[in-house]
Structure formats: C-alpha cells, structure tokens
Short mmCIF file of C-alpha atoms and ligand atoms in Angstrom, two decimals:
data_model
loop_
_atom_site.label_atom_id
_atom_site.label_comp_id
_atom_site.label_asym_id
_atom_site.label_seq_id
_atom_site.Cartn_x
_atom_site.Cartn_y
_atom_site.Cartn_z
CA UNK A 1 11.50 -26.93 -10.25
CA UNK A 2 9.31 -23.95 -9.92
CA UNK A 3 12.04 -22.05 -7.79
CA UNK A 4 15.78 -22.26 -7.34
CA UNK A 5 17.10 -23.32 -3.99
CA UNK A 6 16.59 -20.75 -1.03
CA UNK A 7 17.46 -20.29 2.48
CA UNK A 8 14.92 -19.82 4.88
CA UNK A 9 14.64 -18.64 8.37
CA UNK A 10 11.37 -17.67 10.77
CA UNK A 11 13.07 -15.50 13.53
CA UNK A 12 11.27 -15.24 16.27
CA UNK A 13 11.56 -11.92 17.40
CA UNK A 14 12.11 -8.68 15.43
CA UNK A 15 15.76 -8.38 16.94
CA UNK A 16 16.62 -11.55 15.18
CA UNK A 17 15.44 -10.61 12.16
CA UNK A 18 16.94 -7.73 11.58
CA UNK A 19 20.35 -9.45 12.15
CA UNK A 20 19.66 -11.96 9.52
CA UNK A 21 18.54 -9.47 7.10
CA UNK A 22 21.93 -7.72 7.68
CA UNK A 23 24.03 -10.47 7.36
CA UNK A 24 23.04 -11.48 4.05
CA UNK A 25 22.66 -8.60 1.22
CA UNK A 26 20.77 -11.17 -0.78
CA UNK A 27 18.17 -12.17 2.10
CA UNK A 28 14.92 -10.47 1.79
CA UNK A 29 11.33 -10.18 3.98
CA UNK A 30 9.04 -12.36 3.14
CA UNK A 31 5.07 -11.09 4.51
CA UNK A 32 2.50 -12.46 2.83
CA UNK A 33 4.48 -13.93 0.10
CA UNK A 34 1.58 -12.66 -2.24
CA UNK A 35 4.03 -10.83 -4.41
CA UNK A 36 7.81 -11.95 -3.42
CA UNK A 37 7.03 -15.81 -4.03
CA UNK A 38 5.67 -14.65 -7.61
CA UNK A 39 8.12 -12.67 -8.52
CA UNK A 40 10.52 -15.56 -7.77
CA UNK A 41 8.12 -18.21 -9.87
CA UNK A 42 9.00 -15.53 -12.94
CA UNK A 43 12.36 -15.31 -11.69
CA UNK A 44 12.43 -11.51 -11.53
CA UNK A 45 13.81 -11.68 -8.81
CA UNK A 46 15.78 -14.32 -6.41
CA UNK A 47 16.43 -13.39 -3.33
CA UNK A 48 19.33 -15.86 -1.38
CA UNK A 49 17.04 -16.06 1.61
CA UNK A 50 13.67 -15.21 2.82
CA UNK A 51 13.75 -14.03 6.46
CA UNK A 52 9.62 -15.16 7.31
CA UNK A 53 8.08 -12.51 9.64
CA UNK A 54 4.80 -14.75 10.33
CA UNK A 55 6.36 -15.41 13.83
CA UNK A 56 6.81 -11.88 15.04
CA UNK A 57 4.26 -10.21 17.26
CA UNK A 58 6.01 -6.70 17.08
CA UNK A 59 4.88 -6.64 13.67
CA UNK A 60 1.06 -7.33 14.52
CA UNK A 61 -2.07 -6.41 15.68
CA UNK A 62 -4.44 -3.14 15.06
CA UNK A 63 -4.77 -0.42 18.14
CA UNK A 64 -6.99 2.88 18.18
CA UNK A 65 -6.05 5.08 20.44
CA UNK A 66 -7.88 7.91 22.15
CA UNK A 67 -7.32 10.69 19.79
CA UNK A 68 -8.36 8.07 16.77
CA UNK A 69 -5.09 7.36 15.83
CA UNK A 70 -5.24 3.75 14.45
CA UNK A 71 -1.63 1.56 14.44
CA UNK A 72 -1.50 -1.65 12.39
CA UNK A 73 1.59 -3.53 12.45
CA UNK A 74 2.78 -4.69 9.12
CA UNK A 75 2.22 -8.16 9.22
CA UNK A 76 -2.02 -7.25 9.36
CA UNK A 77 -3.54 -9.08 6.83
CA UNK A 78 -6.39 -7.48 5.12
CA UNK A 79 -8.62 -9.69 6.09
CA UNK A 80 -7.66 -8.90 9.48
CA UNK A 81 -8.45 -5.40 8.53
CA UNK A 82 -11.59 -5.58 7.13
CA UNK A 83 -12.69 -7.76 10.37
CA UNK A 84 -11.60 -5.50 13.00
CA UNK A 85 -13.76 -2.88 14.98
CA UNK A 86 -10.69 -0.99 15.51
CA UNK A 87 -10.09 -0.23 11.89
CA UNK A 88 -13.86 0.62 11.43
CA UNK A 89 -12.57 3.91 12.94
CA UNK A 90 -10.90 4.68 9.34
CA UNK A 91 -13.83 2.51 7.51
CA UNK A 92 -12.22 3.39 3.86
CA UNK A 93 -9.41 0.74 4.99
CA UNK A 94 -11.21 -2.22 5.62
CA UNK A 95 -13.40 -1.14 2.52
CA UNK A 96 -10.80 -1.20 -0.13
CA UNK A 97 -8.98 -3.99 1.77
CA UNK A 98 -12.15 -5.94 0.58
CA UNK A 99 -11.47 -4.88 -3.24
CA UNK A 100 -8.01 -6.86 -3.78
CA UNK A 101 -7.65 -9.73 -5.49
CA UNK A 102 -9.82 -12.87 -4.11
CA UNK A 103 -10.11 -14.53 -0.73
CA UNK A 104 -6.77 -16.26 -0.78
CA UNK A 105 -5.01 -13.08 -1.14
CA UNK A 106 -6.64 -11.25 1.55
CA UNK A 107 -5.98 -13.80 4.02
CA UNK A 108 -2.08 -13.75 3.00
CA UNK A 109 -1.43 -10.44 1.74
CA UNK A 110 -0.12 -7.51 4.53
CA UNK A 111 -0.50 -4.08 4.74
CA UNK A 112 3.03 -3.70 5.38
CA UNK A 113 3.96 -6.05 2.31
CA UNK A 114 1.81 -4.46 -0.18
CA UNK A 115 3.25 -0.77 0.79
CA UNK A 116 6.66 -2.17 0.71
CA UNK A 117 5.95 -4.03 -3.05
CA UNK A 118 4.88 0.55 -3.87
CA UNK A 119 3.72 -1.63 -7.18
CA UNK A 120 1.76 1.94 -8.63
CA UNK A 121 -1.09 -1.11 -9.84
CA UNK A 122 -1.47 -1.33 -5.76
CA UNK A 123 -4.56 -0.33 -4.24
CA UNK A 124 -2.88 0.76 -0.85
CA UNK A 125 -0.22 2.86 -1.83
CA UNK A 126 -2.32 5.79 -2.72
CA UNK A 127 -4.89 5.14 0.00
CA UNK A 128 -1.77 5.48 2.51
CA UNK A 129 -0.81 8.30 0.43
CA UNK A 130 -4.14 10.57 0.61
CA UNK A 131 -4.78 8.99 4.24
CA UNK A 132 -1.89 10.67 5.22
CA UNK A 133 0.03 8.01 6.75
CA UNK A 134 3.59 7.58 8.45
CA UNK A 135 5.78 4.72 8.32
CA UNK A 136 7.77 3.12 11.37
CA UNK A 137 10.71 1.65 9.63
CA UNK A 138 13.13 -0.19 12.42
CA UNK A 139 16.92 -0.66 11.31
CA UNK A 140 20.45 -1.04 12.89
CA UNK A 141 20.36 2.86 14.42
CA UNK A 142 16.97 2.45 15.57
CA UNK A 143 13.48 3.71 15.18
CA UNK A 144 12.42 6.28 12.51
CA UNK A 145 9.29 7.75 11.45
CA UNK A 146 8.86 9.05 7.94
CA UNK A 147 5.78 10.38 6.24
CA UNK A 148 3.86 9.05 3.15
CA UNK A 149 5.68 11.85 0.63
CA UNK A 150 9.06 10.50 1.81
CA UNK A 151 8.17 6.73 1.84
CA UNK A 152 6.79 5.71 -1.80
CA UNK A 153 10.21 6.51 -3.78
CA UNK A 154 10.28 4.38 -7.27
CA UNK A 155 8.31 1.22 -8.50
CA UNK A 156 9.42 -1.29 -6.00
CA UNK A 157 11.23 1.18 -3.92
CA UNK A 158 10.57 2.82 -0.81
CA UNK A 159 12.29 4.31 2.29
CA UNK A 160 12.79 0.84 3.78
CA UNK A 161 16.49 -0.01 3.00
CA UNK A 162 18.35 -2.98 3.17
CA UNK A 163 18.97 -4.49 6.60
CA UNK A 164 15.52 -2.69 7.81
CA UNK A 165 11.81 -3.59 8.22
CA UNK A 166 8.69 -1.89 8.23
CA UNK A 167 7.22 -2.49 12.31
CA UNK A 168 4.38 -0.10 11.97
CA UNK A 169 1.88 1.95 9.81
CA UNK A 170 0.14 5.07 11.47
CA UNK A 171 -2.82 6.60 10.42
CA UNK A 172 -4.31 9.98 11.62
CA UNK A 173 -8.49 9.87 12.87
CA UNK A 174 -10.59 10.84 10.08
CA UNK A 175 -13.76 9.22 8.40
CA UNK A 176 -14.15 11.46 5.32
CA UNK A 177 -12.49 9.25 2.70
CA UNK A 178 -13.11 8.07 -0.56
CA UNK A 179 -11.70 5.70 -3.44
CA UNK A 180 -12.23 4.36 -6.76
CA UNK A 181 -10.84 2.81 -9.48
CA UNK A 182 -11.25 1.16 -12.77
CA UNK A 183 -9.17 -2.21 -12.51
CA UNK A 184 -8.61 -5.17 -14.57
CA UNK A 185 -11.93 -7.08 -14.16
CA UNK A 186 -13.91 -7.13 -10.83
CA UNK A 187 -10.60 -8.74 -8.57
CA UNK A 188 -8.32 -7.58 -10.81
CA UNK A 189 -5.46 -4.36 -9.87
CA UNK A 190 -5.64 -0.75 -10.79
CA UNK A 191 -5.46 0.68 -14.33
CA UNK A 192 -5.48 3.49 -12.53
CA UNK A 193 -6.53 4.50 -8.94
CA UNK A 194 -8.38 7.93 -6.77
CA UNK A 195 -8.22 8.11 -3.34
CA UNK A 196 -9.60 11.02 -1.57
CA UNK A 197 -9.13 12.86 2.08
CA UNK A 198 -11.96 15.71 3.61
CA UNK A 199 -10.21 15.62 7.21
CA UNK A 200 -8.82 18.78 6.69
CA UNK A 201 -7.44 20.30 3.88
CA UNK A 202 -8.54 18.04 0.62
CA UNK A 203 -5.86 15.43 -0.33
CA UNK A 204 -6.11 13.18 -3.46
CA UNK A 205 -3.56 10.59 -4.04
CA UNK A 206 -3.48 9.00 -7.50
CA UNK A 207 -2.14 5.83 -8.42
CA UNK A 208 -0.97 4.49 -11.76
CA UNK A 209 0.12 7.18 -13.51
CA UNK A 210 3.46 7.48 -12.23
CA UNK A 211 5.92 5.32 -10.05
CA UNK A 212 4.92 6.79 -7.17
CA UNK A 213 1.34 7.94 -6.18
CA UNK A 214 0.88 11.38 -6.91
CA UNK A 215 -0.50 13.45 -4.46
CA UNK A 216 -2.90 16.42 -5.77
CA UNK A 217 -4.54 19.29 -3.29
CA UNK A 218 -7.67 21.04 -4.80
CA UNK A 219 -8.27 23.88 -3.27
CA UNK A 220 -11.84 22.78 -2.28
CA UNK A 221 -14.31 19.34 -2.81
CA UNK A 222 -15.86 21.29 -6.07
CA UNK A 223 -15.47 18.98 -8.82
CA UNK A 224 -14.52 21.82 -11.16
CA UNK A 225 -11.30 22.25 -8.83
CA UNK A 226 -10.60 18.68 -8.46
CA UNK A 227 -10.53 18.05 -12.09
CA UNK A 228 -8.25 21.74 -11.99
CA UNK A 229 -5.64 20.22 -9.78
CA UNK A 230 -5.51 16.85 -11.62
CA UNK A 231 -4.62 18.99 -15.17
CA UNK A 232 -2.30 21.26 -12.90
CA UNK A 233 -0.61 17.91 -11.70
CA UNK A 234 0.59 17.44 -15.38
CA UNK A 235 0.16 13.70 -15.36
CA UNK A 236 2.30 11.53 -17.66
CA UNK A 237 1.16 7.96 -17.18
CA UNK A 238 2.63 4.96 -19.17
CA UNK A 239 0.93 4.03 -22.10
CA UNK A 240 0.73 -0.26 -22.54
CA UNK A 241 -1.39 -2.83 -23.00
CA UNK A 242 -4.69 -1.90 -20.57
CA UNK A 243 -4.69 1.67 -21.26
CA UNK A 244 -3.07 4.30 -23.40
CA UNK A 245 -1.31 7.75 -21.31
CA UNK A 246 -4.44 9.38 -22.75
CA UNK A 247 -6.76 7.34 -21.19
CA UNK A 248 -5.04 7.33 -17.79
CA UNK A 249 -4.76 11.19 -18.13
CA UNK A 250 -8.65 11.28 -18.25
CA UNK A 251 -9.48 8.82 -16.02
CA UNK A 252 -7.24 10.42 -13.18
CA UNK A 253 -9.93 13.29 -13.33
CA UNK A 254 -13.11 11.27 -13.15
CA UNK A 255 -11.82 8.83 -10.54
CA UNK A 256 -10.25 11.72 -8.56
CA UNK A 257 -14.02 13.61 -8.97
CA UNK A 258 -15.68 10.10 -7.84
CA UNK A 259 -12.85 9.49 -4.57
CA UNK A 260 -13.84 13.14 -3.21
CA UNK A 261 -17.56 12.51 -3.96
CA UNK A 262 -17.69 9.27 -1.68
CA UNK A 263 -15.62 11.33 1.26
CA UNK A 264 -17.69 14.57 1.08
CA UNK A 265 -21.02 12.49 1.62
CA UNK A 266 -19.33 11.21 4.97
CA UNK A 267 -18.73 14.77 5.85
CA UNK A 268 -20.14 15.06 9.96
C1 FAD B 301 -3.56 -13.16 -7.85
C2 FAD B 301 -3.13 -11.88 -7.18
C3 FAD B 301 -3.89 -10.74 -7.35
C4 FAD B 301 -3.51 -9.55 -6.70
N1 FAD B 301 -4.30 -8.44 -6.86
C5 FAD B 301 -4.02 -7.32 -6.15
C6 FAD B 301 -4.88 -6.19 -6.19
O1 FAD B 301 -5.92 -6.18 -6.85
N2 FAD B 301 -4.52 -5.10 -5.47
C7 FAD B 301 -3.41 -5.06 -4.69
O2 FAD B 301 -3.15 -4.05 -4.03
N3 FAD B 301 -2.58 -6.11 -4.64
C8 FAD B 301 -2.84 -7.24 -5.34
N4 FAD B 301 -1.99 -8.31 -5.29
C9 FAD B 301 -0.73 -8.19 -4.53
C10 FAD B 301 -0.99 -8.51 -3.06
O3 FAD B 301 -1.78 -7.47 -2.48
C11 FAD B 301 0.27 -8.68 -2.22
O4 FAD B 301 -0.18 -9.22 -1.00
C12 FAD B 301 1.09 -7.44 -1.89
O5 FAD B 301 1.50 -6.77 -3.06
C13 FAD B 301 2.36 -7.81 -1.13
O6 FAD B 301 2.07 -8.12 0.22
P1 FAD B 301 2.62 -9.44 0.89
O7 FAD B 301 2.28 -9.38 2.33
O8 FAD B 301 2.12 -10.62 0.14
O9 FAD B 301 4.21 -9.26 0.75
P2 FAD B 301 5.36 -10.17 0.15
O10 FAD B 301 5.00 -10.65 -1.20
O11 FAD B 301 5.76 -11.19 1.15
O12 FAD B 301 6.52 -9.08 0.07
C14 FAD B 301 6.51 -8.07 -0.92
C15 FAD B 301 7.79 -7.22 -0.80
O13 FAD B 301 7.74 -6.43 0.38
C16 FAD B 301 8.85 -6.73 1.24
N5 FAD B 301 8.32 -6.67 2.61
C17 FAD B 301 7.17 -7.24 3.05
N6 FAD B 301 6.94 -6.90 4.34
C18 FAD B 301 7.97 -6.11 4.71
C19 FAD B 301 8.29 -5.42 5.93
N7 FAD B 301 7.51 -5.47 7.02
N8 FAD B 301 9.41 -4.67 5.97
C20 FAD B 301 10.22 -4.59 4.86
N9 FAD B 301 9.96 -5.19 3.68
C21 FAD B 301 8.84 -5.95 3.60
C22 FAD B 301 9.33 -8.11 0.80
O14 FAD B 301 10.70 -8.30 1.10
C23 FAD B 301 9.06 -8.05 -0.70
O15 FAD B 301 10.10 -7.37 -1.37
C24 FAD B 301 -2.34 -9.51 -5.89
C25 FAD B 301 -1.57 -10.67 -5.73
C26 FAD B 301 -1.96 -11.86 -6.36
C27 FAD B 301 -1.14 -13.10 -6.16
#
C-alpha cells in the first residue's frame, strides 16, 4: 500500500471547507496534489485528511481589471494560465508557467498550491516575489491581505495557518519582467532561480539560495549594479548534491543579470 489510510472530503463551497480544515488539526488542502500526494508516497508527511478544493469556484478563475490588475484564484492551474488572454496582460506568468515540470503537472499543479508548498526549488515563489504580489488568505476572522515579503516565511511555510486557505493571488499591471534559471535538466526545478521587475523601481527576487526568496533592489537595470546588489545581499545558499554554496553564490549574479536583461528589452 502506497499510502496509509486517509479521510477525504470535496466541500463544496469555501465555507465548508474551512470548517473541515478547523475541525481536524491533522486535515490538510489538497490543490493539485502535485506535491502533497508525493510527499505522502515518501511518507514525509501524512496528513489525517485531505479537504479537496477541485469543487470550489471561489477559488477559481483569472480576471483583469481596468487598471491591469490581474486576480487568479488559487485553484488556476498553469495550464490555465498559460492559455488565458487575461494573464497575457502579465505575459512572464504564463511564460514560466510553461517551464515546470511536463504536461501532467501543468494540468494539475495550482498557482495557489505551488506558493503554498514556498519549496525555494519552486519556480513561482520568486516570480510572485519580484512581481510584487499579495496574498488573499481567508480564515475563521475573515479576509486578509498580506504582501509577498510577509507571505514566503520558511521552506514549506508561509502566512497561511492552520484552519485557513489561500482564495486569491493579486498581481499589480506591469509587462517589464524577466526570469531565468539553471534547473535540473530541461523539466527539471531550480538549482537556483532570477526573476526580475522594471515596473517601477527594479525588483529581483532570487530563489534557491535561502528558504525564502530573497528579494534584491539594484539601484538601476545596469548589470554592474545588479551583480552589486546580489554581493550586497550576502547570499548563503546550501551546498548539496546539484550545486555547491559557491556555485549558487555565482550563479545568483548571472541569472539575476539575465532576469533584468529579458524585462528591460520589454521596456515601452
Ligand atoms: C514530477 C514533478 C516535477 C515538478 N517540477 C516542478 C518544477 O519544475 N517547478 C515547480 O515550480 N514545481 C514543480 N513541481 C511541483 C508542482 O509545481 C506542484 O504542483 C506544486 O508544488 C504544488 O501545487 P499543487 O496544486 O499540486 O498543490 P498540492 O500538492 O495539492 O498542495 C501543496 C501544499 O499546499 C497546500 N495548499 C494547496 N493549495 C492551498 C490553498 N489554496 N490554501 C492553503 N493551502 C494550500 C497543501 O495543503 C499542501 O500542503 C513538480 C512536481 C512533480 C510531481
């Protein structure tokens, strides 16, 4: 048996499943199931229940509204990202939606799951991060709204407690973005990640070199200065198997150089 025995419920409206989520400590969200179900084939992890939110439209759907804003509920898929003319108004999203994993995943894995995972070998947690996005988490008291520095806390660990869910991700208009990364063959995650914001003042969010992306501001798009505010960011990444702390050191500066690159040629 690949799994030991598990509840299961598929609420039908947000309401409900936020109830069931607080009446069991040991019952967690289960999106795409893209992470959760794997970390319960390794038994990492074994969660009493899994509260499915496949049934709840409060958690779907992409909207752009007049000022550019774009809204995707948590339970987007990527695939549903990368196929929608609303989230061509950010295209960087449906771009790097299109680098993760294979076709399976995409058509499984969420937004709002793979922020909520904040595993630093993620490809959205930085994006979110540099994008300057804000997270609608929905609990027993209500609504609240927090911002990307105050949602990615620890590997694994964000804002969203127990009892809560993740409704919505905002993201502000803008079309100057950029990303790269060097991953683990052509599908494979991060060794370590750049993404890059020109709307505004420059933002760079790093991933993989620390639990939680790492969010750099050069003082311009000059490569000398983006490389300046990577050293000034004092990096300490993990050394293991795919890459020593060295290696992640320097490849936070050429990746970083390479994000802002890709966003300044889509300066208007
Ligand atoms: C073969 C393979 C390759 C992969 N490669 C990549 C890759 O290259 N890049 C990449 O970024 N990812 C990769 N992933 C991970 C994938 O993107 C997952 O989809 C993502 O990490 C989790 O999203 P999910 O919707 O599947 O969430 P789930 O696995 O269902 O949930 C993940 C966690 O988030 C919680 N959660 C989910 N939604 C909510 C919510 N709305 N509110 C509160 N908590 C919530 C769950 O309780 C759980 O703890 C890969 C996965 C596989 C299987």
């Amino acid at each position: 048996m690949l799994l030991r025995e598990v509840g299961y419920a598929r609420p039908g409206s947000l309401g409900e499943a936020l109830v069931l989520l607080r009446a069991d400590d040991g019952a967690r969200a289960l999106a795409g199931g893209q992470t959760l179900v794997n970390v319960m084939k390794a038994r990492a992890g074994s969660p009493d229940a899994l509260i499915d939110l496949s049934a709840l439209d409060e958690l779907k759907g992409i909207e752009l509204s007049g000022d550019g804003t774009l809204e995707l509920g948590a339970m987007t898929t990527y695939t549903q990202i990368m196929e929608s003319s609303e989230a061509r108004a950010r295209p960087i999203l449906g771009e790097v939606c299109a680098q993760i994993a294979d076709v399976q995943v995409r058509n499984r894995g969420t937004i709002g799951g793979n922020a909520c995972t904040n595993d630093p070998t993620n490809h959205l947690p930085p994006l979110l991060a540099a994008l300057g996005a804000s997270f609608v988490v929905q609990g027993a008291d209500g609504e609240r709204t927090v911002t990307a520095d105050e949602f990615f806390l620890g590997v694994y660990m964000t804002a969203v407690g127990q009892g809560e869910l993740l409704t919505k991700i905002r993201i502000p208009p803008g079309r100057s973005d950029g990303f790269a990364a060097v991953t683990l063959g052509v599908e494979g995650t991060c060794i370590v990640s750049a993404a890059a914001s020109l709307n505004g003042a420059a933002r760079i969010a790093l991933g993989c070199v620390d639990a939680v992306p790492v969010v750099v501001t050069p003082a311009s798009a000059d490569a000398e200065a983006v490389r300046s505010a990577v050293r000034d960011a004092q990096l300490d990444p993990p050394s293991d198997v795919h890459a020593s702390s060295d290696y992640r050191r320097h490849l936070a500066e050429v990746l970083a150089v390479r994000a802002v690159n890709q966003a300044s040629e889509r300066r208007s």
